mmCIF file of C-alpha atoms in Angstrom:
data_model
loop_
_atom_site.group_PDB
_atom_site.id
_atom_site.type_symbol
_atom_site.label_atom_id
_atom_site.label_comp_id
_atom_site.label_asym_id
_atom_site.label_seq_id
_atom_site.Cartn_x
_atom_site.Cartn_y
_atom_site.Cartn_z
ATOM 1 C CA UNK A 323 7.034 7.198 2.347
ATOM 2 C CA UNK A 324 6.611 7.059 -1.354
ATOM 3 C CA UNK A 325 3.469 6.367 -2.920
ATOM 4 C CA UNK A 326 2.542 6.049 -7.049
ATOM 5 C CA UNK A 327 0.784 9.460 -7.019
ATOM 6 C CA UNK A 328 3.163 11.663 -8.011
ATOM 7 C CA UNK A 329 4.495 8.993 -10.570
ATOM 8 C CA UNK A 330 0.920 8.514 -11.960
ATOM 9 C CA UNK A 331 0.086 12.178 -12.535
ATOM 10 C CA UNK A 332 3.661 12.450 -14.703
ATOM 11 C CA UNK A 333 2.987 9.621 -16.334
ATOM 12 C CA UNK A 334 -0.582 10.793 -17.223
ATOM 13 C CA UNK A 335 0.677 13.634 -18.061
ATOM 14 C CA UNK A 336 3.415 12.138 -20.381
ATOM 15 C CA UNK A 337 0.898 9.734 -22.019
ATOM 16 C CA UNK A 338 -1.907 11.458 -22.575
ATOM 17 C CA UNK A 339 -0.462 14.352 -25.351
ATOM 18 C CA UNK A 340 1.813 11.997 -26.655
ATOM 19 C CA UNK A 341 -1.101 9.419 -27.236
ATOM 20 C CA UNK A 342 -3.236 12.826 -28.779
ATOM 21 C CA UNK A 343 0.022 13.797 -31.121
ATOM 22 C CA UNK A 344 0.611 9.934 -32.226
ATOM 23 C CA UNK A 345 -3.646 9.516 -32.981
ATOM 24 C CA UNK A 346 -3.299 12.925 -35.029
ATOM 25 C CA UNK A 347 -0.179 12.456 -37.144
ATOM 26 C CA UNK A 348 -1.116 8.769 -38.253
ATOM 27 C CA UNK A 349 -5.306 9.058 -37.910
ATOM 28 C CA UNK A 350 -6.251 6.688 -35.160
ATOM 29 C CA UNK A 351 -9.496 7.395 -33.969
ATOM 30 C CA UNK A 352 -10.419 8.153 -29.989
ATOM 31 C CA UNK A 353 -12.339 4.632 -30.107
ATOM 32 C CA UNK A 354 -8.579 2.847 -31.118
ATOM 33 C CA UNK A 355 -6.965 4.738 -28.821
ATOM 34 C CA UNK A 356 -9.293 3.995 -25.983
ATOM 35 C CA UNK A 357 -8.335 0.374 -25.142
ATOM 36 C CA UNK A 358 -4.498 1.499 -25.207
ATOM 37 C CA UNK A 359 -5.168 4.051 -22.732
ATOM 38 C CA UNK A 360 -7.367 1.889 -20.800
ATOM 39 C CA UNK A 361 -4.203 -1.007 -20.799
ATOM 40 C CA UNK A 362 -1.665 1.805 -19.369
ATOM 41 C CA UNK A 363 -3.672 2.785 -16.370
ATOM 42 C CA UNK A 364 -4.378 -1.038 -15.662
ATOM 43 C CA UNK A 365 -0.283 -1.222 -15.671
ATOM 44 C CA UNK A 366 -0.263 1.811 -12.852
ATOM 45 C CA UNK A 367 -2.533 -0.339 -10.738
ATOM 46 C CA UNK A 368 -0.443 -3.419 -11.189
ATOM 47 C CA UNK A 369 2.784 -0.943 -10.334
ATOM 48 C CA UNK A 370 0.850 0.894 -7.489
ATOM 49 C CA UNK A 371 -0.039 -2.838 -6.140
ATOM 50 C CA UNK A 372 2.785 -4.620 -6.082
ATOM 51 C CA UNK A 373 5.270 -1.831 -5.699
ATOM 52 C CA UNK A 374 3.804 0.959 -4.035
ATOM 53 C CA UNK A 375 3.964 2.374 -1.309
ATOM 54 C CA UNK A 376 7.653 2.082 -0.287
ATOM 55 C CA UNK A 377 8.433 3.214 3.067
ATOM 56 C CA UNK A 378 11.819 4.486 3.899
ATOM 57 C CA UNK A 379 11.898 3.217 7.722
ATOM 58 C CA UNK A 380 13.452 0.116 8.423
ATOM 59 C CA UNK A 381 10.749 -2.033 10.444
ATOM 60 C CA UNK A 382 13.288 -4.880 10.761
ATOM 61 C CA UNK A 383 11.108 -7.276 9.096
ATOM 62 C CA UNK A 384 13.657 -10.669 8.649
ATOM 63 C CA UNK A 385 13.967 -11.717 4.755
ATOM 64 C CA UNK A 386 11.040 -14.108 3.883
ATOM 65 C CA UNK A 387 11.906 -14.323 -0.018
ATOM 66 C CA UNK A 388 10.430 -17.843 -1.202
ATOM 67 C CA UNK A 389 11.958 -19.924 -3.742
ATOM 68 C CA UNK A 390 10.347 -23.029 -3.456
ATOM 69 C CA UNK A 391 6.867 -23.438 -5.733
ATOM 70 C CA UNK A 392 3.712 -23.631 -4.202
ATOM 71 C CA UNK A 393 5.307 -23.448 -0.179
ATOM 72 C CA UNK A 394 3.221 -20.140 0.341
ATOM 73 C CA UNK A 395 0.511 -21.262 -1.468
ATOM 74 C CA UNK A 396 -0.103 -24.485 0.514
ATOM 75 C CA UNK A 397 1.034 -22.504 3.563
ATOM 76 C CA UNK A 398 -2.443 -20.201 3.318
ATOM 77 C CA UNK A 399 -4.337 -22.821 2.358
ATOM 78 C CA UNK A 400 -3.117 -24.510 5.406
ATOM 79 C CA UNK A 401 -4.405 -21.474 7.226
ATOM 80 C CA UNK A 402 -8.409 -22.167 6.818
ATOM 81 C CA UNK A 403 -9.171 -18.652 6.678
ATOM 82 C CA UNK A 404 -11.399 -17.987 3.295
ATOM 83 C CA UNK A 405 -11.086 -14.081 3.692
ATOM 84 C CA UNK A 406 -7.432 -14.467 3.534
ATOM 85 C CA UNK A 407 -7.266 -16.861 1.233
ATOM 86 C CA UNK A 408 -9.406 -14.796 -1.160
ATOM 87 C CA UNK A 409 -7.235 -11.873 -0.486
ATOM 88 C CA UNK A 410 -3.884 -13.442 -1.403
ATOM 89 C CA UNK A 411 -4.665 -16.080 -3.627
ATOM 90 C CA UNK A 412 -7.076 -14.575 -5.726
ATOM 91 C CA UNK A 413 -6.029 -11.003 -5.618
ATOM 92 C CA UNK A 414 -2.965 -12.281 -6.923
ATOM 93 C CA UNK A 415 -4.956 -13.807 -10.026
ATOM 94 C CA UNK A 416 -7.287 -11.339 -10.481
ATOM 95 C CA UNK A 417 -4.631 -8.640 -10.451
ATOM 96 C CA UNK A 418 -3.558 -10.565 -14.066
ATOM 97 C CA UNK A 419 -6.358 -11.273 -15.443
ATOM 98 C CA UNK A 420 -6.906 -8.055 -17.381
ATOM 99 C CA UNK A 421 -3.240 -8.060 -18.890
ATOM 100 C CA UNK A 422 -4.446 -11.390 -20.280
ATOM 101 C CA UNK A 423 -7.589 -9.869 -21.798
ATOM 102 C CA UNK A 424 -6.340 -6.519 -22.627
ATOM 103 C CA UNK A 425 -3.115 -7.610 -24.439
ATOM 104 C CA UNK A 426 -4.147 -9.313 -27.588
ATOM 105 C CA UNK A 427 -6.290 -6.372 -28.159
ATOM 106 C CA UNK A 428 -3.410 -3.903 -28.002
ATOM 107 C CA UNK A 429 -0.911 -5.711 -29.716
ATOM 108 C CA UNK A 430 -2.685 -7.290 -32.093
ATOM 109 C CA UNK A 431 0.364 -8.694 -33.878
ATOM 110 C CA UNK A 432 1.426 -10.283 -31.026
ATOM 111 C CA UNK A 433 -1.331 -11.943 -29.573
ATOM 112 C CA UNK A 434 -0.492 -15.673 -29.911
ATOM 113 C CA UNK A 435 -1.092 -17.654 -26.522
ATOM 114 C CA UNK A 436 2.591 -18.284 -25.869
ATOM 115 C CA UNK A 437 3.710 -15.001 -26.387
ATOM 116 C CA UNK A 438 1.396 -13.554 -24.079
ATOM 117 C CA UNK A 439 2.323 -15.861 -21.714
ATOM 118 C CA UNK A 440 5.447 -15.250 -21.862
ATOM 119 C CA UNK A 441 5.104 -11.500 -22.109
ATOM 120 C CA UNK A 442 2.820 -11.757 -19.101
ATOM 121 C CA UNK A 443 5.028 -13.701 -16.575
ATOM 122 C CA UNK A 444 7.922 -11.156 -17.314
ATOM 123 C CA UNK A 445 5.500 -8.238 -16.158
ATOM 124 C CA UNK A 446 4.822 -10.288 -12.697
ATOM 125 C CA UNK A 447 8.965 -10.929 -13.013
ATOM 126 C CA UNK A 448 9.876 -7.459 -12.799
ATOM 127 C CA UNK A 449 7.210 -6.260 -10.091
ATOM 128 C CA UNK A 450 8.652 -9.517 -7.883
ATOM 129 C CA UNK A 451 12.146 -8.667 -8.962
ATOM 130 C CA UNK A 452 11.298 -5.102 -7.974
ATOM 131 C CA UNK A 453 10.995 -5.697 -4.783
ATOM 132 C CA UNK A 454 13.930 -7.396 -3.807
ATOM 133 C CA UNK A 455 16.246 -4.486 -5.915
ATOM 134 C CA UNK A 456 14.440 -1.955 -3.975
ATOM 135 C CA UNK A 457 14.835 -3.838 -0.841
ATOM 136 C CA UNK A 458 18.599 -3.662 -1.679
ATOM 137 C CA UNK A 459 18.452 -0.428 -2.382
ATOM 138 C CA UNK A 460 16.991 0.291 0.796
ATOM 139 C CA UNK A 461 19.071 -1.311 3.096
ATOM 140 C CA UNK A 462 16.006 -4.012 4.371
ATOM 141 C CA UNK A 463 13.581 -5.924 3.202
ATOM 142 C CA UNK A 464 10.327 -4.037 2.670
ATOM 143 C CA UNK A 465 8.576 -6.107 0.499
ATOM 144 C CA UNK A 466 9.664 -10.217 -0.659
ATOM 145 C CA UNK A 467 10.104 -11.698 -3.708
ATOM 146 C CA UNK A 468 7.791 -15.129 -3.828
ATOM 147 C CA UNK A 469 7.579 -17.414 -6.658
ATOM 148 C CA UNK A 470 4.073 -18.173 -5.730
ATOM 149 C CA UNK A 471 3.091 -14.662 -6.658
ATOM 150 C CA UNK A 472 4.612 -15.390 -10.298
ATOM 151 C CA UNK A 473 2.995 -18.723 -10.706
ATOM 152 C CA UNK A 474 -0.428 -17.687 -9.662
ATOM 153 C CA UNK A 475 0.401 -13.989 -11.729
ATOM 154 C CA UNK A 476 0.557 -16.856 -14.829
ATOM 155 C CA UNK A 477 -2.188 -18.654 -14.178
ATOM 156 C CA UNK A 478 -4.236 -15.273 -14.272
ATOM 157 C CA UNK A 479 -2.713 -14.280 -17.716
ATOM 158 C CA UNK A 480 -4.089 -17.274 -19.012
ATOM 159 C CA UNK A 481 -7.597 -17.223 -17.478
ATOM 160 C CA UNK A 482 -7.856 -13.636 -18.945
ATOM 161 C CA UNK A 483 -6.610 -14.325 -22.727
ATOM 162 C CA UNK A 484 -9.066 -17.973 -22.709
ATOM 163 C CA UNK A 485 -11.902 -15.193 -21.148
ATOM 164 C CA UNK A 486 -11.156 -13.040 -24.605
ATOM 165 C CA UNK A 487 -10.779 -15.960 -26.798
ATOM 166 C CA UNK A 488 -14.318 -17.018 -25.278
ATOM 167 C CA UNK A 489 -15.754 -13.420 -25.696
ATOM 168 C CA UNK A 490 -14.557 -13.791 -29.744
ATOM 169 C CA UNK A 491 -15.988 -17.223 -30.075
ATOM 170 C CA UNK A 492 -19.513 -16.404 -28.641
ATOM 171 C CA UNK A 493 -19.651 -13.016 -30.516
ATOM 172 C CA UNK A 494 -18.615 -14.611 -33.594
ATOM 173 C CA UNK A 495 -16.027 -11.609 -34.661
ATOM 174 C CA UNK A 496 -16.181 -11.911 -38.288
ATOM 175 C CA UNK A 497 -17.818 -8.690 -39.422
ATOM 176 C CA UNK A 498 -16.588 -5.267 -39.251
ATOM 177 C CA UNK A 499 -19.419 -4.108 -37.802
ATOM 178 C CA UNK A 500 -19.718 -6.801 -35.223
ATOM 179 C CA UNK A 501 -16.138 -5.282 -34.390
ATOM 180 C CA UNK A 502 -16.859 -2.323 -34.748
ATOM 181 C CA UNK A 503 -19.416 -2.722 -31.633
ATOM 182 C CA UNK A 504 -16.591 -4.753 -29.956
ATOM 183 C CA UNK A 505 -14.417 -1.979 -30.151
ATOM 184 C CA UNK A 506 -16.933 -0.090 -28.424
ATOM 185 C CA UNK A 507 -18.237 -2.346 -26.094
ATOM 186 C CA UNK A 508 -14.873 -3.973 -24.516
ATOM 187 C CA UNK A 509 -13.428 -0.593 -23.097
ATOM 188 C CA UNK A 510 -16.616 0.194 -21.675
ATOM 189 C CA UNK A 511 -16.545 -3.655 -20.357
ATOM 190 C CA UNK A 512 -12.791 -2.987 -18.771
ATOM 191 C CA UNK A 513 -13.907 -0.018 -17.517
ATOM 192 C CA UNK A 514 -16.521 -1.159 -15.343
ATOM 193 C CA UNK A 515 -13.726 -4.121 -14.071
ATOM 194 C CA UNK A 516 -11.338 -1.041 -13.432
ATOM 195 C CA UNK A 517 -14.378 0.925 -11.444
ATOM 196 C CA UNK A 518 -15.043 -2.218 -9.696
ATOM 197 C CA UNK A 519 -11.580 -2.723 -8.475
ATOM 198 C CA UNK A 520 -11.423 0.798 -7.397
ATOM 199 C CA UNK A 521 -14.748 0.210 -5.568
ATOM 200 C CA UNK A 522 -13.461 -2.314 -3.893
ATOM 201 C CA UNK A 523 -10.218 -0.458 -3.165
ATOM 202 C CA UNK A 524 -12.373 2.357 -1.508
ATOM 203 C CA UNK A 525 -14.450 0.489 0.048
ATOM 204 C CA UNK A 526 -11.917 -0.990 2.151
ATOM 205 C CA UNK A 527 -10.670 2.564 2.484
ATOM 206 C CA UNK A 528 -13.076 4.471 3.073
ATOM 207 C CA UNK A 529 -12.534 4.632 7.372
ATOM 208 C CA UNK A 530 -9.327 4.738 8.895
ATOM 209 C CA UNK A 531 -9.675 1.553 10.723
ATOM 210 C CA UNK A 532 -10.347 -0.591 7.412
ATOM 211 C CA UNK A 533 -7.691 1.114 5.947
ATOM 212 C CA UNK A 534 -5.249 -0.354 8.818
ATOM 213 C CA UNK A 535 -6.614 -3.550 8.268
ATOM 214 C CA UNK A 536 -6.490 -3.776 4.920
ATOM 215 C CA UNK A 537 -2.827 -2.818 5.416
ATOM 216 C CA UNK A 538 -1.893 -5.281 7.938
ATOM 217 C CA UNK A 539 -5.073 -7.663 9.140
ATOM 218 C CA UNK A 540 -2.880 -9.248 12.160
ATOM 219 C CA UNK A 541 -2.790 -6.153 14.094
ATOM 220 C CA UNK A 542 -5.605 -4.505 16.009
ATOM 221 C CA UNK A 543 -5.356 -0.707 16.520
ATOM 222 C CA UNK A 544 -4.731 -0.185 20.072
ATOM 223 C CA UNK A 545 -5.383 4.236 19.692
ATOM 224 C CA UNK A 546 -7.356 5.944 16.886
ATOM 225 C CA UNK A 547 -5.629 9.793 17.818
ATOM 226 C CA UNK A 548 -7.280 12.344 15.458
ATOM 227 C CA UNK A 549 -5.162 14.939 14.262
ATOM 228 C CA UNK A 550 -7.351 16.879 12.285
ATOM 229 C CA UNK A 551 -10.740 16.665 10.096
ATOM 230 C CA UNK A 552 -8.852 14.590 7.558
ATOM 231 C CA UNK A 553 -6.046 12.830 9.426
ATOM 232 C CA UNK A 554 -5.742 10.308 11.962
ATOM 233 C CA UNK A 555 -2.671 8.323 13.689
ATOM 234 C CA UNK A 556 -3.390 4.561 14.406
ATOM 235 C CA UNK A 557 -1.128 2.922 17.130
ATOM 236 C CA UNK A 558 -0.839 -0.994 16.823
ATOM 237 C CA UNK A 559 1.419 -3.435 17.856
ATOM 238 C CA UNK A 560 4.329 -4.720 15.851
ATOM 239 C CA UNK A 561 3.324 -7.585 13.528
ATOM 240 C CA UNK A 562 5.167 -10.732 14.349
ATOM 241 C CA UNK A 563 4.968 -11.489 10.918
ATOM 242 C CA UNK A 564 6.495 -8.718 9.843
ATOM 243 C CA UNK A 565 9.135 -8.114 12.029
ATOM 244 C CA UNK A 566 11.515 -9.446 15.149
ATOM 245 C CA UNK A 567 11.290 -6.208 17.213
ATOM 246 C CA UNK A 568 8.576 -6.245 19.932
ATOM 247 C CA UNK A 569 7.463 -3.067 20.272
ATOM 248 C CA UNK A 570 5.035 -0.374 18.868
ATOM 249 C CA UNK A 571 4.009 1.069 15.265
ATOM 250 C CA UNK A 572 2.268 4.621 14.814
ATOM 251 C CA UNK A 573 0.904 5.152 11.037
ATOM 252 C CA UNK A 574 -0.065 8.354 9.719
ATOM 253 C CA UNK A 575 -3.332 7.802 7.810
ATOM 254 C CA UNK A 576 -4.976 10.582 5.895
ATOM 255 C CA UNK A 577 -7.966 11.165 3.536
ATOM 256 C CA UNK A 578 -7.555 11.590 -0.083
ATOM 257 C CA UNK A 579 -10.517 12.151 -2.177
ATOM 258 C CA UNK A 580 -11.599 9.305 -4.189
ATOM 259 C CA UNK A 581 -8.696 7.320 -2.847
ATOM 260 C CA UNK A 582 -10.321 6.824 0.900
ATOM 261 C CA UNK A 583 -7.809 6.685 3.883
ATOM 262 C CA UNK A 584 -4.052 6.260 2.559
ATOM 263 C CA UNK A 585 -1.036 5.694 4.699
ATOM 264 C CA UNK A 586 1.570 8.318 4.902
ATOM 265 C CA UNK A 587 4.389 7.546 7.528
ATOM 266 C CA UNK A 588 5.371 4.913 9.767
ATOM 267 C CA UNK A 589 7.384 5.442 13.028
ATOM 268 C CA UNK A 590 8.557 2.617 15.071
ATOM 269 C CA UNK A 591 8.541 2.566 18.697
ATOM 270 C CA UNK A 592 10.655 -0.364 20.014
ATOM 271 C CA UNK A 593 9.856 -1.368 23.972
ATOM 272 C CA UNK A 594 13.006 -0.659 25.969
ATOM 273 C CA UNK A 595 13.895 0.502 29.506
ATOM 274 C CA UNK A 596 15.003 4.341 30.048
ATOM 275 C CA UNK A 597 14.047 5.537 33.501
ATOM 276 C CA UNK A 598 15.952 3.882 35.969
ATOM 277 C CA UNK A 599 13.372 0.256 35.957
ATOM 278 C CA UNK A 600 10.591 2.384 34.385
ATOM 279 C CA UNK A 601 9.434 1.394 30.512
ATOM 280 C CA UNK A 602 8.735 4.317 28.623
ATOM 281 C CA UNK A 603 9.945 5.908 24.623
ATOM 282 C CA UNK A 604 9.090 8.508 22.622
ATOM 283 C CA UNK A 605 8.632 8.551 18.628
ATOM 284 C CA UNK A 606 7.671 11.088 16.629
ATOM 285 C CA UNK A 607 5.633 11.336 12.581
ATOM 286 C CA UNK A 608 6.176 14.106 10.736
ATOM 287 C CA UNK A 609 2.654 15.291 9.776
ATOM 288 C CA UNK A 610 1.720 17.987 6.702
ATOM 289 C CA UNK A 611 1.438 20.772 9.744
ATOM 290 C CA UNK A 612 3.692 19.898 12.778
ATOM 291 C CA UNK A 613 4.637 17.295 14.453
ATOM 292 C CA UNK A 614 2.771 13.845 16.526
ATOM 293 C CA UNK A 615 4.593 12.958 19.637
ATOM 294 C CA UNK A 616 3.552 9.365 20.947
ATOM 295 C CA UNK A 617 5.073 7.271 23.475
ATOM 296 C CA UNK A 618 4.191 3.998 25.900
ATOM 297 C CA UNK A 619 4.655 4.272 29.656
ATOM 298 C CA UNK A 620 3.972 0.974 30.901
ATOM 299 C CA UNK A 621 4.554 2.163 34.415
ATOM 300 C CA UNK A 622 1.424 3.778 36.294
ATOM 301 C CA UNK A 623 3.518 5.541 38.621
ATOM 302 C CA UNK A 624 3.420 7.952 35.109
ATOM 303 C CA UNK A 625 1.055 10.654 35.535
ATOM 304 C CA UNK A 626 2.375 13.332 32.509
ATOM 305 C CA UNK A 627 4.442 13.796 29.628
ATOM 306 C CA UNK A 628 5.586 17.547 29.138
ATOM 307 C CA UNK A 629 7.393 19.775 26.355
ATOM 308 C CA UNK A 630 8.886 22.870 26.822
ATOM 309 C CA UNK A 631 9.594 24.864 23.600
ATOM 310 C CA UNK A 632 10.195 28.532 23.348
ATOM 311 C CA UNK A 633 8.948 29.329 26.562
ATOM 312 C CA UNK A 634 5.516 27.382 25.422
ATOM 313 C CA UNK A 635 4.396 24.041 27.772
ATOM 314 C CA UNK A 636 2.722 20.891 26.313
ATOM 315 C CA UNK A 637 1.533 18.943 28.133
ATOM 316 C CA UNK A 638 -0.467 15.343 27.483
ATOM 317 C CA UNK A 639 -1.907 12.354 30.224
ATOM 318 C CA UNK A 640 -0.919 9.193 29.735
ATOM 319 C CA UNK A 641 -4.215 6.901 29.276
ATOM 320 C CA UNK A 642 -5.100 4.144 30.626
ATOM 321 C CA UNK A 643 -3.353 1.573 28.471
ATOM 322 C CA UNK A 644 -0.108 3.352 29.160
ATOM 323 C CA UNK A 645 -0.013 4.900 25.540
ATOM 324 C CA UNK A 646 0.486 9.062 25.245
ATOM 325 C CA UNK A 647 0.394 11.526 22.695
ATOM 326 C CA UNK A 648 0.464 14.837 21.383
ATOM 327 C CA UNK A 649 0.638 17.070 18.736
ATOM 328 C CA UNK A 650 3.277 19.709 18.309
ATOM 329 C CA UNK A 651 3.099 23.188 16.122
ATOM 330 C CA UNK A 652 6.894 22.446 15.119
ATOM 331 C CA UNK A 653 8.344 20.227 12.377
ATOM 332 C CA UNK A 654 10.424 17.297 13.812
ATOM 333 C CA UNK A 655 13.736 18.677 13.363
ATOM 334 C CA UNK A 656 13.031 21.296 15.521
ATOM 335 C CA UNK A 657 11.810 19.141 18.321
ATOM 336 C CA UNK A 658 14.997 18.646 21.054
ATOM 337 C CA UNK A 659 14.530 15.163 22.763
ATOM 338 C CA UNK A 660 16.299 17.256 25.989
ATOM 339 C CA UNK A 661 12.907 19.067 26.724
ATOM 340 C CA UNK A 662 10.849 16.522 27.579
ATOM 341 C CA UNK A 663 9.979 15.020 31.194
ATOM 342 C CA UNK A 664 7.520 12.606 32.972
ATOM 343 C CA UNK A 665 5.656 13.787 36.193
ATOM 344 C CA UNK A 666 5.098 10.916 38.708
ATOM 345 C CA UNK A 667 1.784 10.588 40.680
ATOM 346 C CA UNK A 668 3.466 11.286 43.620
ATOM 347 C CA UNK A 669 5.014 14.883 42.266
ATOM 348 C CA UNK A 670 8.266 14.167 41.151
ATOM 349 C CA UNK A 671 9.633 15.440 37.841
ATOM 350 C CA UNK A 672 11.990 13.641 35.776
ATOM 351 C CA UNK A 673 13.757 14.763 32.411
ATOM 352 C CA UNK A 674 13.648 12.205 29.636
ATOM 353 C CA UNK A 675 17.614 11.854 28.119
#
């Protein structure tokens, strides 16, 4: 799975001595340079939003790219659930709002009404058209391109430039020391938005379990497995919405500092019949150190999973809900799926092919 980290620290690390070179050679001040800097990391969140992350595991989720204006829109609304509603439909605005606001006061010279418009629906154009190339590029859909999510992207833009244009009026910007204290007030302004967000992002982070449900609110988790102080696995059921395969999803959650709880890996566990009549499957998520070995044995008659490695035994019950795991000192490509076997209740060993 890729996530916007590593692209965020090179691009910090791009901008930030290039921005220091560029303020020396033609004199711009740190306070100039401030709400520049403060408009590029809003544009990492946007990316890191609407992009990020990209998982490389086909989940078989069927195309839902929408066309038609206003169909998803109407279709939440339709929903009568206010949580969700605030999630998509406003997150969606809010996420534009700032380019809105922050805009005219980087590009001064371009900070007409129409031409931020227009130069903020082609940023929510390429992060929707994003996600169907990299779909394409992937092989399946793993994120859909909605003309809802450019429409109410828009309708943010403009909220946030009529906000600035509102901010000017009541401040009366005429003097250059009235904008002087602008200039100093409005980044620390966006600022507090940004922490805000961030806030809110960690927040909804900040234990595993919100973390899954922030990622996908249909699913309960159905096992919270530690695997150590800062990582868990959490074992839900596939989301209809998501995807046609009935079956089982294991995601790798671990903690980052300031970030909270961030997802890692996915591994897919479709239902499907093995032993004779008898359900069961084993997956496997690669992990920083080793490897987690999970599984569903629907059939009671189950007692024990078992892996032999290197004249080592594992060894792991299956709980009560007929889901197993384990975790293994090996990296995945060194796990063989011909050492493993289920012990029955009644004493009899079977190897899993």
């Amino acid at each position: 799975m890729l996530t916007i980290l590593p692209i965020a620290i090179v691009s910090m690390l791009l901008y930030i001595p290039l921005s220091i070179f560029i303020g020396i050679k033609k004199r711009v001040s740190l306070l100039h340079q401030a709400i520049p800097f403060v408009f590029f990391v809003y544009l990492l969140i946007v990316i890191k939003i609407t992009l990020f992350p990209i998982s490389f595991h086909n989940l078989g989720n069927p195309p839902e790219n929408n066309l038609i204006p206003f169909k998803t829109i109407t279709t939440i609304i339709a929903a009568h659930s206010l949580s969700y509603d605030l999630y998509n439909i406003g997150g969606n605005i809010a996420l534009f709002i700032p380019f809105g606001f922050l805009w005219p006061l980087v590009f001064r010279n371009k900070s007409k009404f129409l031409k931020v418009l227009l130069y903020g629906f082609f940023l929510s154009l390429l992060s929707e058209s994003g996600k169907f190339i990299i779909s394409c590029i992937l092989g399946f859909t793993y994120r859909d391109f909605d003309v809802d999510d450019l429409i109410l992207n828009t309708f943010g833009v403009i909220l946030g430039y009529f906000f600035l244009r509102l901010v000017f009026r009541l401040q009366h910007l005429r003097s250059s020391t009235t904008l002087k204290t602008w200039y100093v007030a409005s980044p620390i302004v966006i600022l507090v938005l940004i922490g805000s967000l961030w806030g809110y992002e960690y927040v909804s982070h900040s234990t595993p379990q919100r973390a899954q449900q922030s990622y996908d609110a249909n699913v309960l988790p159905l096992v919270v497995a530690p695997v150590s102080k800062d990582a868990v696995v959490i074992i839900t059921s596939t989301d209809p919405r998501k995807t046609d395969i009935t079956g089982y999803v294991a995601e790798y959650w671990r903690y980052i500092k300031l970030l909270g709880w961030r997802l890692q890996e996915i591994s897919l566990n479709p239902i499907q019949n093995s032993v004779g009549t008898k359900e069961y499957s084993v997956s496997f998520i690669q992990l920083s150190k080793g490897t987690f070995a999970w599984g569903i044995a629907s059939t009671p008659q189950i007692r024990n999973i078992t892996y032999r490695h290197g004249g080592q035994v594992y060894l792991t019950h299956v709980h009560n809900n007929g889901f197993w795991y384990m975790v293994l000192p090996l990296q995945q490509n060194l796990v063989s799926h011909s050492n493993w076997s289920v012990e029955f209740k009644n004493g009899s060993i079977m190897a899993l092919s």
